[in-house]
Short mmCIF file of C-alpha atoms in Angstrom, two decimals:
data_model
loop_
_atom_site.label_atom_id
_atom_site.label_comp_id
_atom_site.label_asym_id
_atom_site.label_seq_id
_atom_site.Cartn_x
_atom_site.Cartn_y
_atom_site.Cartn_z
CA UNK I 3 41.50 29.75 -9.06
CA UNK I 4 41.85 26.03 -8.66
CA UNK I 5 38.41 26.12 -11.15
CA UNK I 6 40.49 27.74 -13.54
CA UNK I 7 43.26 25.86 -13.44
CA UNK I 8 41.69 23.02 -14.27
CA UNK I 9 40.21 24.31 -17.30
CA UNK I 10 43.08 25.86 -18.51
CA UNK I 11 44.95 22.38 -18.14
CA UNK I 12 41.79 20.95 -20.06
CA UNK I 13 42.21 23.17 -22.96
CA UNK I 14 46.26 23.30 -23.33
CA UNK I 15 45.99 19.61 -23.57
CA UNK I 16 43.15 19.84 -26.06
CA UNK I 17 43.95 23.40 -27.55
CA UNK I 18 45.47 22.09 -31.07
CA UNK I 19 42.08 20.11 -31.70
CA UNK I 20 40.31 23.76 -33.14
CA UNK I 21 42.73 24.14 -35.48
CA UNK I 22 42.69 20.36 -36.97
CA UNK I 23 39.58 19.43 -36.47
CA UNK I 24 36.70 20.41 -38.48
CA UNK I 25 34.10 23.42 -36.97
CA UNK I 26 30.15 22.32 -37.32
CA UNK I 27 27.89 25.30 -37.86
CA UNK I 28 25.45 25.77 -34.54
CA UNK I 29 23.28 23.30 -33.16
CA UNK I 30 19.61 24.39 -32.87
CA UNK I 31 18.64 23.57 -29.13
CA UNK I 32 16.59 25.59 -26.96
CA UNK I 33 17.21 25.68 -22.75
CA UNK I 34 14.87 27.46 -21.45
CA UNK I 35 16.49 30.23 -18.93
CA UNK I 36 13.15 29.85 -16.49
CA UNK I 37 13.75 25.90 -16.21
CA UNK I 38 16.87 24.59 -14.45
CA UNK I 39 15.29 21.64 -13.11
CA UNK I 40 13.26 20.23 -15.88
CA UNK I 41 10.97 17.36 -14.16
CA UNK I 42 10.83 14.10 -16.07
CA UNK I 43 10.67 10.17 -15.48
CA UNK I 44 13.51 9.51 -18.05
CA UNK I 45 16.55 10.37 -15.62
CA UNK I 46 18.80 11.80 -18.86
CA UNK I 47 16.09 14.09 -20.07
CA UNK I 48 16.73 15.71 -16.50
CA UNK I 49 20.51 15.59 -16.77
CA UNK I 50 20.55 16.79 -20.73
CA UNK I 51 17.35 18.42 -21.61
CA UNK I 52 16.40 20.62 -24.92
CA UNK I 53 19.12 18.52 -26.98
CA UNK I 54 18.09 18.25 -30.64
CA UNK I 55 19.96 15.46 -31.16
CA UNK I 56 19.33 13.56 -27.84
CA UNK I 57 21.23 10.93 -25.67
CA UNK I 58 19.04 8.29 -25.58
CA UNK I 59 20.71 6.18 -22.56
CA UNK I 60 20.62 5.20 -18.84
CA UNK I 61 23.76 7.00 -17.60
CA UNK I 62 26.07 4.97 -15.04
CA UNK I 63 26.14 7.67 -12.04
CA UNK I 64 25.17 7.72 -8.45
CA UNK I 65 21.58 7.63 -8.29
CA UNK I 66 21.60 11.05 -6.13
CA UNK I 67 23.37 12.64 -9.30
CA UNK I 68 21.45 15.50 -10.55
CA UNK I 69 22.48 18.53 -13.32
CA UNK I 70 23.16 21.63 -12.30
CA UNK I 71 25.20 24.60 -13.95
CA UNK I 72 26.94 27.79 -12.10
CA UNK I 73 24.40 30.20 -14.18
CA UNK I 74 21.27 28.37 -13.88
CA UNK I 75 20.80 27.35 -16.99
CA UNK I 76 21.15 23.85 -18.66
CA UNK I 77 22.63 25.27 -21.39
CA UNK I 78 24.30 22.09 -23.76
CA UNK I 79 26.84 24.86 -25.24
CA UNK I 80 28.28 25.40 -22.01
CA UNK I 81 29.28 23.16 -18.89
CA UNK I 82 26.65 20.90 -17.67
CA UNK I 83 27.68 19.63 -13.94
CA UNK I 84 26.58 16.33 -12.75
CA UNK I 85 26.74 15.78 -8.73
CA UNK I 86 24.91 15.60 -5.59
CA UNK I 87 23.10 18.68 -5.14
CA UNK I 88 25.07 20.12 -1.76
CA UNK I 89 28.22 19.20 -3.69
CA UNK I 90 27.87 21.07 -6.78
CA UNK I 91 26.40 24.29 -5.06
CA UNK I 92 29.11 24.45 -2.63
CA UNK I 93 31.41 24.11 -6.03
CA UNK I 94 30.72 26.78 -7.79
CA UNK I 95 30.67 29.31 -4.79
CA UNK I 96 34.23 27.60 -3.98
CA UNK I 97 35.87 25.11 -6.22
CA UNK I 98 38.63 24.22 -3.60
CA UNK I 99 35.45 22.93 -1.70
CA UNK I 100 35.46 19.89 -3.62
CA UNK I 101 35.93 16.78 -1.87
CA UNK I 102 34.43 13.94 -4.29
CA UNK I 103 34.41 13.72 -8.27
CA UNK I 104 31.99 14.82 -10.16
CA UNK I 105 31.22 15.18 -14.35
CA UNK I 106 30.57 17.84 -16.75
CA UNK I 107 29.27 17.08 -20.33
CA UNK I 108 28.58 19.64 -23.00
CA UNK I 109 28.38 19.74 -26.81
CA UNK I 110 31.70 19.86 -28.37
CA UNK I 111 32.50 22.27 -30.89
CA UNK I 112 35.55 20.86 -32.33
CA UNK I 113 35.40 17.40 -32.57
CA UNK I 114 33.31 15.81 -35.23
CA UNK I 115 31.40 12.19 -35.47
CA UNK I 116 32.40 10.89 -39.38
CA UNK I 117 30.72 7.32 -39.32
CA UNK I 118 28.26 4.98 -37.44
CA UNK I 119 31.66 4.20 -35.13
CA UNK I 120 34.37 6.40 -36.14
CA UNK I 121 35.54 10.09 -35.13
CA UNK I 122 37.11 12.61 -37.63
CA UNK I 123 40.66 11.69 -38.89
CA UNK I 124 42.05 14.41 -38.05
CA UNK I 125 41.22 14.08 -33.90
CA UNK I 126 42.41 10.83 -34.38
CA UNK I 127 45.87 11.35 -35.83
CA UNK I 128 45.86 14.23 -32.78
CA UNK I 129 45.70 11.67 -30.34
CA UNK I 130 47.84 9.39 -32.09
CA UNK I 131 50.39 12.26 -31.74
CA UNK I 132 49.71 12.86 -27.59
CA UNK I 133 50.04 9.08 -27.18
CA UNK I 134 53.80 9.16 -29.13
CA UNK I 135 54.63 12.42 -26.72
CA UNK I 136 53.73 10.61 -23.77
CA UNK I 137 53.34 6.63 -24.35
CA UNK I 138 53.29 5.96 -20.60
CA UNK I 139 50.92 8.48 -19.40
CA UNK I 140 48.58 8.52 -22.71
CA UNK I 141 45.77 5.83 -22.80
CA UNK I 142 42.91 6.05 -25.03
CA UNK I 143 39.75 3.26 -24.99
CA UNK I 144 36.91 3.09 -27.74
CA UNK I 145 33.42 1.74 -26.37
CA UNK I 146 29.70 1.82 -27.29
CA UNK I 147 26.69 2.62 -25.02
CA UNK I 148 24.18 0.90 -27.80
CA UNK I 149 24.66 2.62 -30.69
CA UNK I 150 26.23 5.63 -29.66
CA UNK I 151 30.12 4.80 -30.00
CA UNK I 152 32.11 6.56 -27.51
CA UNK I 153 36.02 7.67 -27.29
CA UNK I 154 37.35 8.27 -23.96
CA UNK I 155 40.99 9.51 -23.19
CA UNK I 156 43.32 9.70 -19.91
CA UNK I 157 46.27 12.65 -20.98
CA UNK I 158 48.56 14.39 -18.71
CA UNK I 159 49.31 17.95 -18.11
CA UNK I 160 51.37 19.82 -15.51
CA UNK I 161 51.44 16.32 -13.51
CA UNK I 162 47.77 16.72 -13.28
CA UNK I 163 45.75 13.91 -14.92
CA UNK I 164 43.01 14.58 -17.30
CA UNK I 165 39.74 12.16 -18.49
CA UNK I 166 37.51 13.29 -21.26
CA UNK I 167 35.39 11.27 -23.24
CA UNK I 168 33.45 12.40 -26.53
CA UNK I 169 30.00 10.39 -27.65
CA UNK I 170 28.50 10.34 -31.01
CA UNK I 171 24.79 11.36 -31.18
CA UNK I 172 24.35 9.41 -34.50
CA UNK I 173 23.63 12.91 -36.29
CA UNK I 174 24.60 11.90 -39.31
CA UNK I 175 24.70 15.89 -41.06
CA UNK I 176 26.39 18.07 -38.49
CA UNK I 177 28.15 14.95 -36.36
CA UNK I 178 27.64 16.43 -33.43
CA UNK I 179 29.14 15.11 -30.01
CA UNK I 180 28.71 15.23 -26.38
CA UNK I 181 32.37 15.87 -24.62
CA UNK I 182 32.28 14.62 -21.31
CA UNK I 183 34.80 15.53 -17.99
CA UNK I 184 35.59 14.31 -14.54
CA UNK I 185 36.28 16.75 -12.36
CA UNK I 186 38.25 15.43 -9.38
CA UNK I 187 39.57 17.69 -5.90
CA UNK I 188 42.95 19.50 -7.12
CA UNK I 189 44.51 18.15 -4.02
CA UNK I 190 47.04 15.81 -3.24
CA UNK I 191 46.65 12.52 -3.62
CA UNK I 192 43.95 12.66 -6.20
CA UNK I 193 42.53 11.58 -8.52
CA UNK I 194 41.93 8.26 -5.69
CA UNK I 195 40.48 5.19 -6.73
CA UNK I 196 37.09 6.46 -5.69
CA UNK I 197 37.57 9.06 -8.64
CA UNK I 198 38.81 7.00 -11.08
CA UNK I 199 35.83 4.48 -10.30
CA UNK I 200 33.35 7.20 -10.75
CA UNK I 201 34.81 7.54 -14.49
CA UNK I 202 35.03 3.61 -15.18
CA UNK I 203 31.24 3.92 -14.05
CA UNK I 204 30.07 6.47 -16.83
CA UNK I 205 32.22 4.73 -19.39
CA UNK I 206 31.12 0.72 -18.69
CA UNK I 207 28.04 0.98 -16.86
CA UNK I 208 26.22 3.29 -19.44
CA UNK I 209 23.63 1.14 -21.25
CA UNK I 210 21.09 2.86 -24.23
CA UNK I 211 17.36 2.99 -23.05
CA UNK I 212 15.35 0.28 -24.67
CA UNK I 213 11.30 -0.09 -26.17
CA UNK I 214 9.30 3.42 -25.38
CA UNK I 215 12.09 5.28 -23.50
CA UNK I 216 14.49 5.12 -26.46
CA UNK I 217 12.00 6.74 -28.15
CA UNK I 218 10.75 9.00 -25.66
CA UNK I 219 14.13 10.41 -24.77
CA UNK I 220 14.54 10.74 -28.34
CA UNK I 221 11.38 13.41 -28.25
CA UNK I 222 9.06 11.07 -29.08
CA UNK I 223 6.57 9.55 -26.52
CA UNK I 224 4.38 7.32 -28.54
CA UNK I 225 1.38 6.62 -27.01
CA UNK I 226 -1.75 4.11 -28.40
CA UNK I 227 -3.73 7.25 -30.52
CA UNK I 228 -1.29 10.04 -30.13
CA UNK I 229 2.48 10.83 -29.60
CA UNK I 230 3.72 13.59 -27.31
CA UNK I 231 6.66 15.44 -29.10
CA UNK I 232 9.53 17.28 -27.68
CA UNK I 233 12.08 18.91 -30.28
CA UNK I 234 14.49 21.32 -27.90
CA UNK I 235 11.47 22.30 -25.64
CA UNK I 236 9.18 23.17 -28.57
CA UNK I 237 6.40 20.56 -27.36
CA UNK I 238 3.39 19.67 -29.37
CA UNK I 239 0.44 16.67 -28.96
CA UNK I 240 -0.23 15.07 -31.86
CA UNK I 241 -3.04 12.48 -32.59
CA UNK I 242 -3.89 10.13 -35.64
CA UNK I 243 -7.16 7.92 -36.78
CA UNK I 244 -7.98 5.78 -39.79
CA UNK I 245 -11.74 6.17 -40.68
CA UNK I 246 -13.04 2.81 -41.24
CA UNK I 247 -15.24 3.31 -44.27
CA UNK I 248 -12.43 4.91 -46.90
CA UNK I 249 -9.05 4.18 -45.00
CA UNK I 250 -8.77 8.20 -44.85
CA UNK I 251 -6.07 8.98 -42.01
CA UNK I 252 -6.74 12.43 -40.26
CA UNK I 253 -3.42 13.62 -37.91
CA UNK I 254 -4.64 16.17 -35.28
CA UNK I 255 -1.52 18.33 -33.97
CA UNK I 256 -2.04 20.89 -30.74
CA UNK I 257 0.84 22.62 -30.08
CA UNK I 258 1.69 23.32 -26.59
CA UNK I 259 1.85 26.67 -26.59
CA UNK I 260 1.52 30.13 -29.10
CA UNK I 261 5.27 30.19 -29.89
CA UNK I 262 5.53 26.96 -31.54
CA UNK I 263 3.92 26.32 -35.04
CA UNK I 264 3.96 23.07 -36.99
CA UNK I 265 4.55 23.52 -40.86
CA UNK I 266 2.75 20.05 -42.52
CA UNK I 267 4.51 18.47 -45.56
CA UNK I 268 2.85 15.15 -45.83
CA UNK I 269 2.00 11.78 -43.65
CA UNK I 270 2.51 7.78 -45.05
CA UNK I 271 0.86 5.18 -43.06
CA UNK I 272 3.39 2.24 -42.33
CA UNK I 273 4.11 0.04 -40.16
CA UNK I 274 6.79 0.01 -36.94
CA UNK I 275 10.09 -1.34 -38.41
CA UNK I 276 11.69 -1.72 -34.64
CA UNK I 277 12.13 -4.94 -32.67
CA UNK I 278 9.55 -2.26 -29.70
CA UNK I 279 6.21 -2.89 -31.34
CA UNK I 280 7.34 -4.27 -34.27
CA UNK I 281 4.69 -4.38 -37.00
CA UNK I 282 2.58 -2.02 -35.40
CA UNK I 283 0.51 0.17 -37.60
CA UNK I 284 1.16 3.64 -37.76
CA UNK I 285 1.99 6.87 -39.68
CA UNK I 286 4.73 9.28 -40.48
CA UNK I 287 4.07 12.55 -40.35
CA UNK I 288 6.78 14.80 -42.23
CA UNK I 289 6.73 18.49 -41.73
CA UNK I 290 8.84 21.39 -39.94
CA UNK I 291 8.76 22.26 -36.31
CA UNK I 292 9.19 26.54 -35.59
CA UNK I 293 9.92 28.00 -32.44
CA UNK I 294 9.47 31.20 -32.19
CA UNK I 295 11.09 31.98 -29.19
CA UNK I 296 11.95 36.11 -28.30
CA UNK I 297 15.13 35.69 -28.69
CA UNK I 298 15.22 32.60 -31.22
CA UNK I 299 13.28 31.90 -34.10
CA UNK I 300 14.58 27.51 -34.93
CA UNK I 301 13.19 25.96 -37.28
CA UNK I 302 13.48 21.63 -37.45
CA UNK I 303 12.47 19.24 -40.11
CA UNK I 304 11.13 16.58 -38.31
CA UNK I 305 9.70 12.92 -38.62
CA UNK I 306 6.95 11.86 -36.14
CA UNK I 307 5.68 8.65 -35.58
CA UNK I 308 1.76 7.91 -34.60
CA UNK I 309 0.10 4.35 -33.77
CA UNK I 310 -2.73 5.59 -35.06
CA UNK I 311 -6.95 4.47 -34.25
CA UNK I 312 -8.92 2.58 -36.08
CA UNK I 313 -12.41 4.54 -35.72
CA UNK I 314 -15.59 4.75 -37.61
CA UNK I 315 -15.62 8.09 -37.70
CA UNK I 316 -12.56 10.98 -36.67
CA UNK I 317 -13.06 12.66 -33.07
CA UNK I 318 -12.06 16.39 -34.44
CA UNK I 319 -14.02 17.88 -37.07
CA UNK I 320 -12.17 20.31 -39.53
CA UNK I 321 -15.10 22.96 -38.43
CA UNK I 322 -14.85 22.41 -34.36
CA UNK I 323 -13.12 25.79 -34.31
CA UNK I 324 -10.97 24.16 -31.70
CA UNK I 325 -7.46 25.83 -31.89
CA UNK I 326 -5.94 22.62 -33.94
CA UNK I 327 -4.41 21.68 -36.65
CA UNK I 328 -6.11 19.14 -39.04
CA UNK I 329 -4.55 17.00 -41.93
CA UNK I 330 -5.79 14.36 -44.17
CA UNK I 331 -5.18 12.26 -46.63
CA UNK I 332 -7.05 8.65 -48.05
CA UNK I 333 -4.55 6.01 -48.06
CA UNK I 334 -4.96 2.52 -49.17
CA UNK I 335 -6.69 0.10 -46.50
CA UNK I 336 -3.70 -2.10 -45.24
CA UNK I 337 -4.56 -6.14 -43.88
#
């Protein structure tokens, strides 16, 4: 009961924000139901894995916080729970079991990221209405982890205390964002210090991964000759040379697997615009991504970046009969 309570607070003191805020259509991102703990050395592709539009930061949580959910699944459209592992188990068999905070994060379906730094007007003039209601108990704080801008609230309902938070993901079509909670022990006394601190933590201590991490939590692990992709658990290996003699560049893509196909468009060689690498040859590849999942069939245009080799002559040969996509095209040689 105490469980759903505290959602129920949640969503009476959020429950106008449907109707005045606009609705995005669905986000494309895949969680496998087999894989609840999805092994990785980037700790937020553990806590938020299979997001389309991913959180590309170092989050600031115990270090023995892990993601769990009460069905098994990391599903982003419904709660994620971050916690120790004992503490969260022991939750969702019995919510009144909980002694220490801990956070839940999903996507939001309601409110909307309209600029590099700004939220929909709407949600805004919402809040702007909560804070007149209750000027004392109302606080709101805007904050950045990088460049994902965040907007975290404190609101009151019932005389119980409620933080959220919402985080752009830069998604500049759909504006999707990340709504994050802290769950505290419906007890007296609460939320303590220790549970506030827990929430200053996430909000201040939060810093965006830098160099190859940024990228690789972003999907893309870029590697010298290949780059491993990632879009929503449809993986795929894909490799690049220049030939030396004509400046022809040949991109090799393996998917991982027989449900995901890669549709190619077209590749441009250039060179790495950011401060990681900068200068670095390499090429674009532009194409579509399809997973054909039983139960899904998503389908991704999608950008990847190669530091491509140098070679005198390309490793795959269009007639290896090796289950692999080839593309080429000659492209001017570059100094």
């Amino acid at each position: 009961m105490t469980q759903v309570k505290s959602t129920q607070r949640i969503f009476v003191f959020l429950y106008s924000l449907s109707a005045c805020i606009l609705i995005m259509n669905p986000l494309i991102a895949i969680a496998p139901k087999d894989k609840q703990e999805l092994k990785n050395n980037l700790r937020i592709l553990e806590l938020l894995p299979n997001l389309l539009c991913p959180l590309a930061v170092d989050p600031g949580i115990p270090t023995d916080f892990i993601a769990l959910s009460p069905n098994r699944t990391l599903d982003p459209y419904d709660w994620i729970y971050w916690g120790p592992k004992n503490v969260l188990k022991a939750y969702f068999e019995d919510p009144t079991s909980l002694k220490v905070p801990i956070l839940r994060v999903k996507l939001s379906a309601d409110v909307v990221q309209t600029g590099q730094n700004s939220f929909h007007k709407s949600f805004m003039e919402f809040l702007k209405m909560l804070q007149q209601k209750d000027p004392k108990g109302f606080a709101s704080i805007e904050t950045k982890w990088g460049d994902y801008p965040v907007l975290a609230v404190r609101g009151k309902e019932e005389s119980h205390l409620i933080f959220s938070a919402w985080v752009g993901l830069n998604d500049p079509e759909a504006g999707w964002t990340l709504m994050f909670d802290l769950v505290y022990p419906d007890k007296k006394g609460h939320p303590t210090k220790k549970d506030r601190q827990l929430w200053e933590s996430l909000l201040t201590k939060t810093t965006q991964l830098q160099d190859g991490d940024y990228f690789k939590a972003c999907g893309q692990d870029l590697q010298e000759g290949y780059t491993l992709v990632n879009v929503g658990g449809a993986k795929l290996k894909m490799l690049a040379e220049k030939r030396q003699s004509d400046g022809t560049l040949q991109v090799v893509i393996i998917p991982e697997s027989s449900d995901v196909e890669f549709r190619y468009v077209d590749m441009m060689e250039c060179a790495m615009g950011a401060k990681w690498k900068q200068g670095e040859p390499m090429v674009k590849v532009y194409g579509e991504i399809v997973f054909n999942d039983k139960n899904l069939k998503a389908t991704t245009n999608y950008v990847t970046s190669i530091f491509f080799k140098t070679v005198p002559d390309f490793s795959f040969k269009k007639d290896d009969g090796k289950k692999s996509l080839i593309f080429q095209k000659i492209c001017e040689k570059t100094d």
